[in-house]
Tab-separated table of C-alpha atoms and ligand atoms in Angstrom:
chain	number	residue	atom	x	y	z
A	155	MET	CA	-28.790	103.697	121.209
A	156	SER	CA	-27.399	105.265	124.310
A	157	TRP	CA	-26.803	109.086	124.703
A	158	GLU	CA	-23.132	107.977	124.556
A	159	HIS	CA	-22.694	106.355	120.889
A	160	ARG	CA	-25.225	108.820	119.609
A	161	GLY	CA	-22.283	111.706	120.762
A	162	PHE	CA	-20.121	109.515	119.062
A	163	SER	CA	-21.754	109.211	115.798
A	164	ILE	CA	-22.398	112.559	115.524
A	165	LEU	CA	-18.653	113.544	116.499
A	166	PHE	CA	-17.421	111.072	113.481
A	167	ALA	CA	-20.300	111.878	110.916
A	168	LEU	CA	-18.963	115.445	110.928
A	169	ALA	CA	-15.226	114.406	111.273
A	170	MET	CA	-15.743	112.473	108.488
A	171	GLY	CA	-17.801	115.107	106.622
A	172	LEU	CA	-15.318	118.100	106.681
A	173	SER	CA	-12.674	115.352	105.335
A	174	ASN	CA	-14.878	114.859	103.010
A	175	GLY	CA	-16.141	118.294	101.384
A	176	GLY	CA	-19.433	117.676	103.064
A	177	TYR	CA	-19.822	113.818	100.925
A	178	LEU	CA	-21.732	113.115	104.392
A	179	ARG	CA	-24.032	110.181	103.467
A	180	ALA	CA	-22.316	107.656	101.914
A	181	GLN	CA	-19.323	108.046	104.846
A	182	VAL	CA	-22.640	107.390	107.706
A	183	ASN	CA	-23.708	104.629	105.403
A	184	PRO	CA	-21.305	102.839	104.281
A	185	LYS	CA	-22.516	101.940	101.396
A	186	PRO	CA	-24.112	98.405	101.421
A	187	PRO	CA	-23.365	95.736	99.759
A	188	ALA	CA	-26.626	95.529	97.155
A	189	MET	CA	-25.911	91.862	96.460
A	190	GLY	CA	-25.601	89.073	98.738
A	191	ILE	CA	-23.679	86.120	99.759
A	192	PRO	CA	-22.982	84.288	96.262
A	193	ASP	CA	-24.002	80.951	97.611
A	194	SER	CA	-27.089	81.631	99.073
A	195	ASN	CA	-30.437	81.817	97.127
A	196	VAL	CA	-30.797	85.335	97.799
A	197	LEU	CA	-29.537	87.678	95.188
A	198	VAL	CA	-30.734	90.573	95.864
A	199	GLY	CA	-30.791	91.742	100.047
A	200	ASP	CA	-32.398	94.578	101.580
A	201	THR	CA	-32.448	97.609	99.044
A	202	SER	CA	-33.497	100.354	101.473
A	203	ALA	CA	-30.096	101.969	101.748
A	204	LEU	CA	-29.854	101.951	98.345
A	205	ALA	CA	-33.001	103.565	97.155
A	206	GLY	CA	-32.582	106.056	100.049
A	207	GLU	CA	-29.158	106.889	97.977
A	208	ALA	CA	-31.474	107.417	95.056
A	209	GLN	CA	-34.273	109.401	96.267
A	210	GLU	CA	-31.105	112.098	96.685
A	211	TRP	CA	-29.922	111.200	92.711
A	212	LEU	CA	-33.979	111.695	91.761
A	213	ILE	CA	-33.666	115.281	93.612
A	214	GLU	CA	-31.103	116.191	92.387
A	215	LEU	CA	-32.005	115.933	89.215
A	216	VAL	CA	-35.269	117.076	89.199
A	217	LYS	CA	-33.221	119.984	90.595
A	218	ILE	CA	-32.119	120.575	87.732
A	219	ASN	CA	-34.467	122.382	85.101
A	220	THR	CA	-34.569	119.595	81.743
A	221	THR	CA	-38.381	121.492	80.390
A	222	ASN	CA	-38.589	120.814	76.629
A	223	PRO	CA	-38.070	123.397	74.998
A	224	PRO	CA	-34.945	123.670	75.525
A	225	GLY	CA	-33.881	120.534	77.469
A	226	ASN	CA	-30.792	121.664	78.764
A	227	GLU	CA	-30.217	117.697	79.593
A	228	GLN	CA	-26.608	118.189	78.634
A	229	ALA	CA	-26.555	119.651	82.832
A	230	ALA	CA	-28.660	115.974	83.349
A	231	ALA	CA	-26.125	114.288	81.903
A	232	LYS	CA	-22.808	116.038	83.643
A	233	TYR	CA	-24.983	114.606	86.918
A	234	ILE	CA	-25.071	111.964	86.466
A	235	ALA	CA	-22.090	111.658	84.982
A	236	GLY	CA	-20.378	112.510	88.519
A	237	VAL	CA	-22.752	110.114	89.958
A	238	LEU	CA	-21.068	107.106	88.109
A	239	ALA	CA	-17.642	108.229	88.019
A	240	LYS	CA	-17.923	108.269	92.290
A	241	GLU	CA	-19.162	104.164	91.580
A	242	GLY	CA	-15.465	103.992	89.363
A	243	ILE	CA	-18.195	103.776	86.200
A	244	THR	CA	-16.757	106.010	82.942
A	245	ALA	CA	-19.583	107.591	81.232
A	246	GLU	CA	-19.596	108.648	77.915
A	247	ILE	CA	-21.635	112.386	77.375
A	248	LEU	CA	-23.483	112.366	73.603
A	249	ASP	CA	-23.615	115.118	72.023
A	250	VAL	CA	-27.095	115.848	69.997
A	251	GLY	CA	-27.346	119.161	69.897
A	252	PRO	CA	-26.977	123.060	71.345
A	253	GLY	CA	-26.604	122.361	75.624
A	254	ARG	CA	-28.481	119.305	74.912
A	255	SER	CA	-27.101	115.553	75.404
A	256	ALA	CA	-27.662	111.903	76.509
A	257	LEU	CA	-25.443	109.676	78.595
A	258	VAL	CA	-24.562	105.864	77.753
A	259	ALA	CA	-22.600	103.542	80.710
A	260	ARG	CA	-21.536	100.153	79.810
A	261	LEU	CA	-21.095	97.112	82.334
A	262	ARG	CA	-19.173	94.256	80.854
A	263	SER	CA	-19.569	90.402	80.900
A	264	SER	CA	-16.927	90.040	78.350
A	265	ALA	CA	-13.647	91.765	77.003
A	266	VAL	CA	-16.053	91.509	73.564
A	267	ALA	CA	-19.966	93.112	73.307
A	268	ASP	CA	-22.067	91.537	71.864
A	269	PRO	CA	-25.559	93.368	71.417
A	270	SER	CA	-27.711	89.684	71.248
A	271	LYS	CA	-27.773	89.390	74.831
A	272	ALA	CA	-26.796	92.591	76.088
A	273	LEU	CA	-29.716	94.288	78.121
A	274	LEU	CA	-30.493	98.700	77.521
A	275	LEU	CA	-31.861	100.811	80.744
A	276	VAL	CA	-33.448	103.518	78.945
A	277	ALA	CA	-34.937	106.488	80.369
A	278	HIS	CA	-35.489	110.313	79.316
A	279	MET	CA	-33.859	113.271	81.327
A	280	ASP	CA	-36.175	116.329	79.622
A	281	VAL	CA	-39.677	117.067	81.006
A	282	VAL	CA	-43.320	118.845	79.602
A	283	GLY	CA	-43.335	122.296	80.661
A	284	VAL	CA	-45.280	123.930	84.091
A	285	ASP	CA	-47.824	126.152	84.378
A	286	ARG	CA	-46.140	127.211	87.466
A	287	SER	CA	-49.824	129.278	88.445
A	288	LYS	CA	-51.258	125.987	88.887
A	289	TRP	CA	-48.824	124.659	91.677
A	290	SER	CA	-48.311	125.825	95.788
A	291	MET	CA	-44.645	124.725	95.576
A	292	ASP	CA	-41.924	125.383	93.028
A	293	PRO	CA	-41.904	122.728	90.340
A	294	PHE	CA	-37.868	122.800	90.246
A	295	GLY	CA	-37.770	122.844	93.741
A	296	ALA	CA	-38.108	118.924	94.672
A	297	VAL	CA	-39.623	119.719	97.623
A	298	ILE	CA	-40.425	117.369	100.058
A	299	LYS	CA	-44.625	116.815	101.287
A	300	ASP	CA	-46.878	114.276	103.667
A	301	GLY	CA	-44.509	111.589	102.125
A	302	TYR	CA	-44.580	112.155	98.192
A	303	LEU	CA	-41.443	114.290	96.627
A	304	TYR	CA	-43.129	117.403	94.245
A	305	GLY	CA	-41.677	118.164	91.388
A	306	ARG	CA	-42.276	117.499	86.784
A	307	GLY	CA	-40.880	114.993	86.021
A	308	VAL	CA	-40.941	112.493	89.372
A	309	CYS	CA	-43.170	110.494	87.652
A	310	ASP	CA	-42.089	111.020	84.369
A	311	ASP	CA	-39.338	110.139	84.101
A	312	LYS	CA	-36.301	111.056	85.970
A	313	GLY	CA	-38.182	108.696	89.033
A	314	MET	CA	-37.529	105.657	86.569
A	315	LEU	CA	-34.108	107.263	85.180
A	316	ALA	CA	-33.051	107.707	89.025
A	317	ALA	CA	-34.625	103.390	89.548
A	318	ASN	CA	-32.064	102.654	86.376
A	319	LEU	CA	-29.312	104.146	87.727
A	320	ALA	CA	-29.189	102.367	90.920
A	321	ALA	CA	-30.090	98.700	89.479
A	322	PHE	CA	-27.163	99.497	87.271
A	323	ILE	CA	-25.255	101.039	90.050
A	324	ALA	CA	-26.007	97.652	92.693
A	325	LEU	CA	-24.521	95.108	89.645
A	326	LYS	CA	-20.850	97.410	89.907
A	327	ARG	CA	-21.360	97.485	93.256
A	328	GLY	CA	-22.076	93.738	94.050
A	329	SER	CA	-18.622	93.204	91.639
A	330	VAL	CA	-20.763	89.904	89.871
A	331	HIS	CA	-20.190	88.040	87.432
A	332	LEU	CA	-22.549	89.441	84.619
A	333	ASN	CA	-24.358	87.020	82.247
A	334	ARG	CA	-24.642	89.656	79.229
A	335	ASP	CA	-23.484	94.078	78.552
A	336	VAL	CA	-25.899	95.841	81.041
A	337	ILE	CA	-26.439	99.668	79.255
A	338	PHE	CA	-27.318	102.873	81.197
A	339	LEU	CA	-28.658	105.474	78.173
A	340	ALA	CA	-29.991	108.760	79.329
A	341	THR	CA	-32.288	110.622	76.435
A	342	ALA	CA	-32.471	113.992	75.843
A	343	ASP	CA	-35.866	115.161	73.794
A	344	GLU	CA	-38.328	112.321	74.463
A	345	GLU	CA	-41.228	115.036	74.740
A	346	GLN	CA	-40.755	116.354	71.445
A	347	PHE	CA	-39.616	113.523	70.206
A	348	GLY	CA	-37.353	116.308	68.202
A	349	ASP	CA	-33.382	116.183	66.440
A	350	ALA	CA	-31.870	115.552	69.660
A	351	SER	CA	-34.578	112.576	70.283
A	352	LEU	CA	-33.250	109.228	70.275
A	353	LYS	CA	-34.421	108.658	66.729
A	354	THR	CA	-30.755	111.053	66.954
A	355	LEU	CA	-29.237	108.890	68.925
A	356	ILE	CA	-29.458	105.356	67.047
A	357	ALA	CA	-28.534	107.177	63.668
A	358	LYS	CA	-25.536	108.718	64.720
A	359	TYR	CA	-24.301	106.290	68.041
A	360	TRP	CA	-26.131	102.780	67.395
A	361	ASP	CA	-23.515	101.068	68.572
A	362	LYS	CA	-22.814	102.488	71.543
A	363	PHE	CA	-25.894	101.365	73.366
A	364	ALA	CA	-26.989	98.447	70.783
A	365	ALA	CA	-29.234	95.533	72.764
A	366	ALA	CA	-31.214	92.745	72.335
A	367	TYR	CA	-33.500	93.969	74.987
A	368	ALA	CA	-34.593	97.607	76.555
A	369	ILE	CA	-36.418	98.296	79.956
A	370	ASN	CA	-38.372	101.891	80.050
A	371	GLU	CA	-40.809	104.079	80.448
A	372	GLY	CA	-44.390	103.111	79.169
A	373	GLY	CA	-46.114	100.579	81.367
A	374	LYS	CA	-47.485	100.687	85.271
A	375	VAL	CA	-48.200	99.236	88.268
A	376	VAL	CA	-52.221	99.917	88.957
A	377	LEU	CA	-52.518	101.215	93.022
A	378	LYS	CA	-56.352	100.445	93.836
A	379	ASN	CA	-57.360	100.985	97.231
A	380	SER	CA	-53.886	100.834	98.890
A	381	LYS	CA	-53.429	97.503	96.998
A	382	VAL	CA	-51.795	97.289	93.562
A	383	GLN	CA	-54.498	95.371	91.605
A	384	TYR	CA	-52.197	94.914	88.254
A	385	VAL	CA	-48.566	95.631	86.791
A	386	GLY	CA	-48.879	96.724	82.790
A	387	VAL	CA	-45.954	95.482	80.729
A	388	GLN	CA	-46.341	97.280	77.874
A	389	ALA	CA	-44.830	95.314	74.675
A	390	SER	CA	-47.028	97.395	71.587
A	391	GLU	CA	-48.231	100.998	71.968
A	392	LYS	CA	-50.403	102.850	69.543
A	393	VAL	CA	-49.274	105.425	66.922
A	394	ALA	CA	-49.402	109.572	67.158
A	395	ILE	CA	-50.379	111.027	63.788
A	396	ASN	CA	-51.470	115.024	64.043
A	397	VAL	CA	-53.705	116.163	60.677
A	398	ALA	CA	-55.115	119.551	59.723
A	399	ILE	CA	-57.877	120.443	59.069
A	400	VAL	CA	-57.939	122.642	55.914
A	401	ALA	CA	-62.121	124.769	55.156
A	402	LYS	CA	-61.153	127.233	52.024
A	403	GLY	CA	-63.859	129.826	51.345
A	404	LYS	CA	-64.204	133.145	50.668
A	405	SER	CA	-62.966	136.401	52.280
A	406	GLY	CA	-65.184	139.443	53.162
A	407	HIS	CA	-67.323	142.060	55.156
A	408	ALA	CA	-68.965	140.057	58.054
A	409	SER	CA	-71.777	142.317	57.473
A	410	MET	CA	-72.898	140.322	54.009
A	411	PRO	CA	-72.270	136.499	55.156
A	412	THR	CA	-72.463	134.175	52.481
A	413	LYS	CA	-72.390	130.347	51.917
A	414	GLU	CA	-68.608	130.241	51.961
A	415	ASN	CA	-67.666	131.214	55.400
A	416	PRO	CA	-64.516	128.614	56.333
A	417	VAL	CA	-65.644	128.758	59.619
A	418	VAL	CA	-69.031	127.484	59.314
A	419	HIS	CA	-67.766	124.632	57.087
A	420	LEU	CA	-64.779	123.797	59.561
A	421	ALA	CA	-66.670	123.666	62.590
A	422	ALA	CA	-69.472	121.789	60.792
A	423	ALA	CA	-66.463	119.215	59.879
A	424	ILE	CA	-65.098	119.022	63.287
A	425	ASP	CA	-68.833	117.791	65.153
A	426	LYS	CA	-68.963	115.499	62.720
A	427	ILE	CA	-65.214	114.142	62.804
A	428	GLY	CA	-65.334	115.302	66.649
A	429	ASN	CA	-68.693	112.782	67.076
A	430	TYR	CA	-67.384	110.126	65.139
A	431	THR	CA	-65.765	106.310	66.686
A	432	ALA	CA	-63.852	103.825	65.059
A	433	PRO	CA	-64.357	99.998	64.280
A	434	VAL	CA	-63.009	98.118	67.232
A	435	HIS	CA	-59.679	96.040	66.768
A	436	LEU	CA	-58.422	93.818	69.402
A	437	THR	CA	-55.283	93.343	68.545
A	438	SER	CA	-53.427	90.302	70.894
A	439	ILE	CA	-51.845	92.682	73.172
A	440	VAL	CA	-54.794	93.997	74.715
A	441	ARG	CA	-56.797	90.714	74.030
A	442	ARG	CA	-54.224	89.050	77.178
A	443	TYR	CA	-54.575	91.867	78.952
A	444	PHE	CA	-57.840	92.109	78.666
A	445	GLU	CA	-58.396	88.609	79.441
A	446	GLY	CA	-55.840	89.082	82.379
A	447	LEU	CA	-58.063	92.054	83.578
A	448	SER	CA	-61.102	90.209	83.477
A	449	ALA	CA	-60.052	87.939	86.409
A	450	ILE	CA	-59.284	90.898	89.181
A	451	GLU	CA	-61.870	93.871	88.019
A	452	ASP	CA	-65.368	93.989	89.926
A	453	ASP	CA	-67.947	91.233	88.366
A	454	ASP	CA	-70.365	93.513	86.259
A	455	ILE	CA	-66.775	94.987	84.628
A	456	GLY	CA	-65.133	91.707	84.494
A	457	LYS	CA	-67.846	89.791	82.459
A	458	TRP	CA	-68.251	91.725	79.733
A	459	MET	CA	-64.401	91.598	79.345
A	460	ARG	CA	-65.038	88.074	79.411
A	461	VAL	CA	-67.343	87.726	76.514
A	462	ILE	CA	-65.524	91.048	74.940
A	463	ASP	CA	-64.686	88.583	71.606
A	464	ALA	CA	-67.902	86.155	72.186
A	465	PRO	CA	-69.989	86.296	68.638
A	466	ASP	CA	-73.011	87.077	69.663
A	467	ARG	CA	-72.186	90.357	72.917
A	468	SER	CA	-69.281	91.292	72.278
A	469	GLU	CA	-70.713	94.298	70.713
A	470	HIS	CA	-72.725	95.615	73.684
A	471	ALA	CA	-69.753	94.420	75.924
A	472	GLN	CA	-67.185	96.427	73.842
A	473	ARG	CA	-69.849	99.648	73.771
A	474	VAL	CA	-69.684	98.897	78.537
A	475	LEU	CA	-66.397	99.315	78.369
A	476	SER	CA	-65.181	101.785	76.529
A	477	GLU	CA	-67.653	103.956	78.423
A	478	ALA	CA	-65.915	102.971	81.301
A	479	ASN	CA	-62.606	104.368	80.967
A	480	PRO	CA	-61.339	106.686	78.395
A	481	MET	CA	-58.071	104.450	78.820
A	482	TRP	CA	-59.778	101.400	77.418
A	483	ASN	CA	-61.582	102.646	74.625
A	484	SER	CA	-59.022	103.519	73.044
A	485	MET	CA	-56.879	100.181	73.197
A	486	MET	CA	-59.774	99.195	71.548
A	487	ARG	CA	-59.678	100.910	68.669
A	488	ASP	CA	-57.572	104.519	66.248
A	489	THR	CA	-59.287	107.449	68.341
A	490	ILE	CA	-59.336	111.427	66.974
A	491	ALA	CA	-58.612	114.752	69.907
A	492	PRO	CA	-59.350	118.080	67.988
A	493	THR	CA	-57.046	119.894	69.570
A	494	MET	CA	-56.611	122.900	67.852
A	495	ILE	CA	-58.658	125.641	66.062
A	496	GLN	CA	-57.535	129.357	64.504
A	497	ALA	CA	-59.403	131.208	61.904
A	498	GLY	CA	-60.238	134.974	61.561
A	499	VAL	CA	-57.905	138.337	62.217
A	500	ARG	CA	-61.043	140.816	63.016
A	501	VAL	CA	-64.415	139.870	64.664
A	502	ASN	CA	-66.233	142.102	61.447
A	503	VAL	CA	-63.826	140.196	59.121
A	504	ILE	CA	-64.523	136.959	57.197
A	505	PRO	CA	-61.681	134.548	56.961
A	506	SER	CA	-60.228	132.945	54.035
A	507	GLU	CA	-59.175	130.104	55.613
A	508	ALA	CA	-59.667	128.426	59.674
A	509	ARG	CA	-57.964	125.528	60.010
A	510	ALA	CA	-58.106	122.916	63.600
A	511	MET	CA	-55.609	119.706	64.527
A	512	LEU	CA	-56.440	116.958	65.307
A	513	ASN	CA	-54.435	114.101	67.784
A	514	ILE	CA	-55.058	110.449	65.677
A	515	ARG	CA	-53.519	107.574	68.096
A	516	LEU	CA	-53.459	104.848	65.154
A	517	LEU	CA	-54.123	101.134	66.734
A	518	PRO	CA	-50.666	99.420	65.740
A	519	GLY	CA	-51.040	97.711	62.275
A	520	ASP	CA	-53.947	100.718	60.538
A	521	THR	CA	-53.169	102.668	58.474
A	522	ILE	CA	-54.014	106.140	58.115
A	523	ASP	CA	-55.261	106.125	54.685
A	524	VAL	CA	-57.801	104.466	55.317
A	525	LEU	CA	-59.204	106.117	58.524
A	526	LEU	CA	-58.640	109.535	56.596
A	527	ASN	CA	-60.422	107.751	53.479
A	528	GLU	CA	-63.789	107.255	56.599
A	529	LEU	CA	-63.647	110.583	57.646
A	530	ASN	CA	-63.528	112.204	54.176
A	531	LYS	CA	-66.515	110.193	53.387
A	532	LEU	CA	-67.937	111.556	56.527
A	533	VAL	CA	-67.640	115.356	55.962
A	534	ASN	CA	-68.689	115.152	52.629
A	535	ASP	CA	-67.452	119.218	51.647
A	536	PRO	CA	-65.373	119.828	49.034
A	537	ALA	CA	-64.506	123.537	50.749
A	538	VAL	CA	-62.281	121.424	53.355
A	539	GLN	CA	-59.584	118.759	53.448
A	540	LEU	CA	-57.795	116.727	55.351
A	541	VAL	CA	-53.918	117.282	55.861
A	542	VAL	CA	-51.297	114.373	56.941
A	543	GLN	CA	-48.717	116.250	58.488
A	544	PRO	CA	-44.116	115.284	58.498
A	545	ASP	CA	-44.666	114.812	62.606
A	546	SER	CA	-46.135	111.358	62.624
A	547	GLY	CA	-44.683	108.354	64.568
A	548	LEU	CA	-44.230	105.112	64.040
A	549	SER	CA	-45.463	102.165	64.103
A	550	ALA	CA	-43.749	99.701	65.377
A	551	PRO	CA	-43.790	95.351	65.956
A	552	ASN	CA	-44.704	94.767	69.551
A	553	SER	CA	-42.353	93.066	71.331
A	554	SER	CA	-43.071	89.599	71.906
A	555	ILE	CA	-44.391	88.325	75.453
A	556	GLU	CA	-42.399	84.848	74.697
A	557	THR	CA	-38.990	85.725	75.508
A	558	ASP	CA	-36.788	85.358	79.032
A	559	PHE	CA	-36.839	88.745	79.998
A	560	TYR	CA	-40.492	89.175	79.396
A	561	ASN	CA	-41.145	86.159	82.046
A	562	GLU	CA	-38.573	87.689	83.961
A	563	ILE	CA	-40.508	90.901	84.504
A	564	VAL	CA	-43.636	89.105	85.085
A	565	LYS	CA	-42.275	86.394	87.811
A	566	VAL	CA	-40.473	89.372	89.828
A	567	SER	CA	-43.049	91.889	89.592
A	568	ALA	CA	-45.482	89.283	90.646
A	569	LYS	CA	-43.284	88.578	93.821
A	570	GLU	CA	-42.386	92.460	94.781
A	571	PHE	CA	-46.415	92.829	94.610
A	572	GLY	CA	-47.976	89.912	96.616
A	573	GLY	CA	-48.805	87.672	93.386
A	574	ALA	CA	-50.294	91.080	91.593
A	575	PRO	CA	-51.472	90.153	88.635
A	576	VAL	CA	-48.808	90.804	85.883
A	577	LEU	CA	-50.371	91.923	82.021
A	578	PRO	CA	-49.013	92.714	78.652
A	579	PHE	CA	-49.452	96.151	77.927
A	580	MET	CA	-50.277	99.000	75.033
A	581	SER	CA	-49.859	102.308	75.767
A	582	THR	CA	-52.074	104.340	74.179
A	583	GLY	CA	-49.482	106.924	74.618
A	584	ALA	CA	-46.005	107.280	72.483
A	585	THR	CA	-42.503	106.213	73.457
A	586	ASP	CA	-39.337	105.782	72.470
A	587	SER	CA	-39.762	102.391	72.685
A	588	ALA	CA	-41.033	102.186	69.321
A	589	GLN	CA	-38.464	103.365	67.737
A	590	LEU	CA	-36.057	100.603	69.610
A	591	ARG	CA	-38.529	98.030	67.992
A	592	LEU	CA	-38.284	99.110	64.598
A	593	HIS	CA	-34.252	98.089	65.486
A	594	ASN	CA	-35.651	94.467	66.669
A	595	VAL	CA	-35.071	95.596	70.087
A	596	GLN	CA	-37.816	93.555	72.282
A	597	ALA	CA	-38.427	96.677	74.818
A	598	TYR	CA	-41.127	97.103	77.741
A	599	GLY	CA	-42.233	99.336	79.388
A	600	LEU	CA	-42.534	99.380	82.750
A	601	ARG	CA	-42.944	102.612	85.155
A	602	PRO	CA	-41.715	100.778	88.047
A	603	PHE	CA	-43.564	102.576	90.642
A	604	PRO	CA	-47.058	101.801	92.063
A	605	LEU	CA	-49.463	104.678	91.518
A	606	ALA	CA	-52.912	105.984	92.264
A	607	GLU	CA	-55.511	106.751	89.611
A	608	GLU	CA	-55.143	110.459	91.382
A	609	ASP	CA	-51.402	110.777	91.029
A	610	ASP	CA	-50.693	108.773	87.644
A	611	ARG	CA	-53.404	112.108	86.511
A	612	ARG	CA	-51.084	114.658	87.416
A	613	VAL	CA	-48.392	113.529	84.572
A	614	HIS	CA	-47.942	116.005	82.463
A	615	GLY	CA	-50.379	117.859	85.036
A	616	ASP	CA	-50.472	120.179	87.725
A	617	GLU	CA	-47.996	119.231	90.896
A	618	GLU	CA	-47.158	116.354	90.084
A	619	ARG	CA	-46.096	113.638	92.400
A	620	LEU	CA	-44.231	111.011	93.287
A	621	PRO	CA	-44.522	109.085	96.889
A	622	LEU	CA	-41.637	108.496	98.419
A	623	ALA	CA	-42.729	104.687	99.246
A	624	ALA	CA	-43.965	104.520	95.961
A	625	PHE	CA	-40.139	104.874	95.056
A	626	ALA	CA	-38.019	103.251	97.032
A	627	LYS	CA	-40.530	100.269	96.346
A	628	GLY	CA	-39.790	101.119	92.092
A	629	VAL	CA	-36.042	101.174	92.926
A	630	ASP	CA	-36.288	97.459	94.060
A	631	LEU	CA	-37.965	96.106	91.644
A	632	MET	CA	-35.690	97.729	89.151
A	633	THR	CA	-32.811	96.891	91.253
A	634	ARG	CA	-34.573	92.818	90.835
A	635	ILE	CA	-35.497	92.315	87.610
A	636	VAL	CA	-32.029	94.189	86.082
A	637	ALA	CA	-30.070	91.289	88.597
A	638	GLU	CA	-31.930	88.195	88.079
A	639	PHE	CA	-31.539	88.822	84.317
A	640	SER	CA	-28.310	89.677	84.369
A	641	VAL	CA	-26.366	88.002	87.148
A	642	THR	CA	-24.835	84.146	86.940
A	643	ARG	CA	-25.561	82.405	89.493
B	909	ZN	ZN1	-41.428	110.210	80.354
């Protein structure tokens, strides 16, 4: 560009910016047509400008502190409503508690809504807390450094929130003909699964977002040696159940200990439970996952994946895979993690009670009673009781991996990532999708950003970060998936 041209651009930009309340970007770079020419085969064109805008939305969302508790999702909902209003889309803010809201917006395919076809784009606005002393930057400052955006929630789940918003807005800008309603839903209280969460939304407002298909977090695009190794599309998830171990004894002076010290009984019970390994139970989704992964893993791992079910070698194969990767271990069996211990008030006082908490993750279809029966036999101590806590998760049916939507996700993702395998996936963590599956929604999990292990393990941890290039790729992927599934060519 010549000097004259550059000078003109800057003057033009400034003039436009000043006359438009400072909203420079949209004026300098007019909104690109997100969709291609109708008679071309290309439904979605270059999305890089759209990703640039979505990056700004993500930055603003990170700056709105929605640490849960207390959540404060209403501020994020209002911000999103403002972004949508600029596009001529009227969103509805759904109140779910003081300072807590969800947001829903709909693009219609016809005058009468048909939930049996509708597609729901879901992401949550709340984030988990931070340990500020472990961050070298402000976790809510949305700092960009060396190609990464740092901030609480950039991966979980504000990145997806912004990508969903981009895919949704692209449909509106493209003035396309939709073959189904597309609904954008931003939820609250996902991280605590409390009274402001999706279960309340479903109970109070289900008809505002009832849909047959949904896309949510829960899946992953796995980056290994700078290449996408595979895409995991979550169609199922484990069920979280908390169980208290309660040991009862006799309190007394610590100078005269007895065999009835509950601290000793509790410690023995934790030792037995913590070293227990539940039997392997391969679900259909997990079988398909290992089958697909066996083709691309290193040969010494791949060969064990291929015989995971073989009568003579399965036991050894399952042990090798369990030891190779804690996620694979958890995908094959119920797991139990002791996480909290509580006992005593003074160092010289034997307490009358000692407690610990177990975080149990059941395979879908397994029941807690069967597992507790095993654990009670193992502990074999009348002073110790296992008590299921009321805050348990829900066991939901799998989403089908035969639907048109699943096939579309597979097709578009494979194309996006140069033919990388796309595998059905069961997440070991819980998501809002269980709620949706219980309402007959075919819900799939996909965090669309290619992340290396190094970045993946920062989710819920210190210095959470998202490579900006991965974000742009995720915006592109979501835009294409949504358009391919819901636009009539
Ligand atoms: Zn999340």
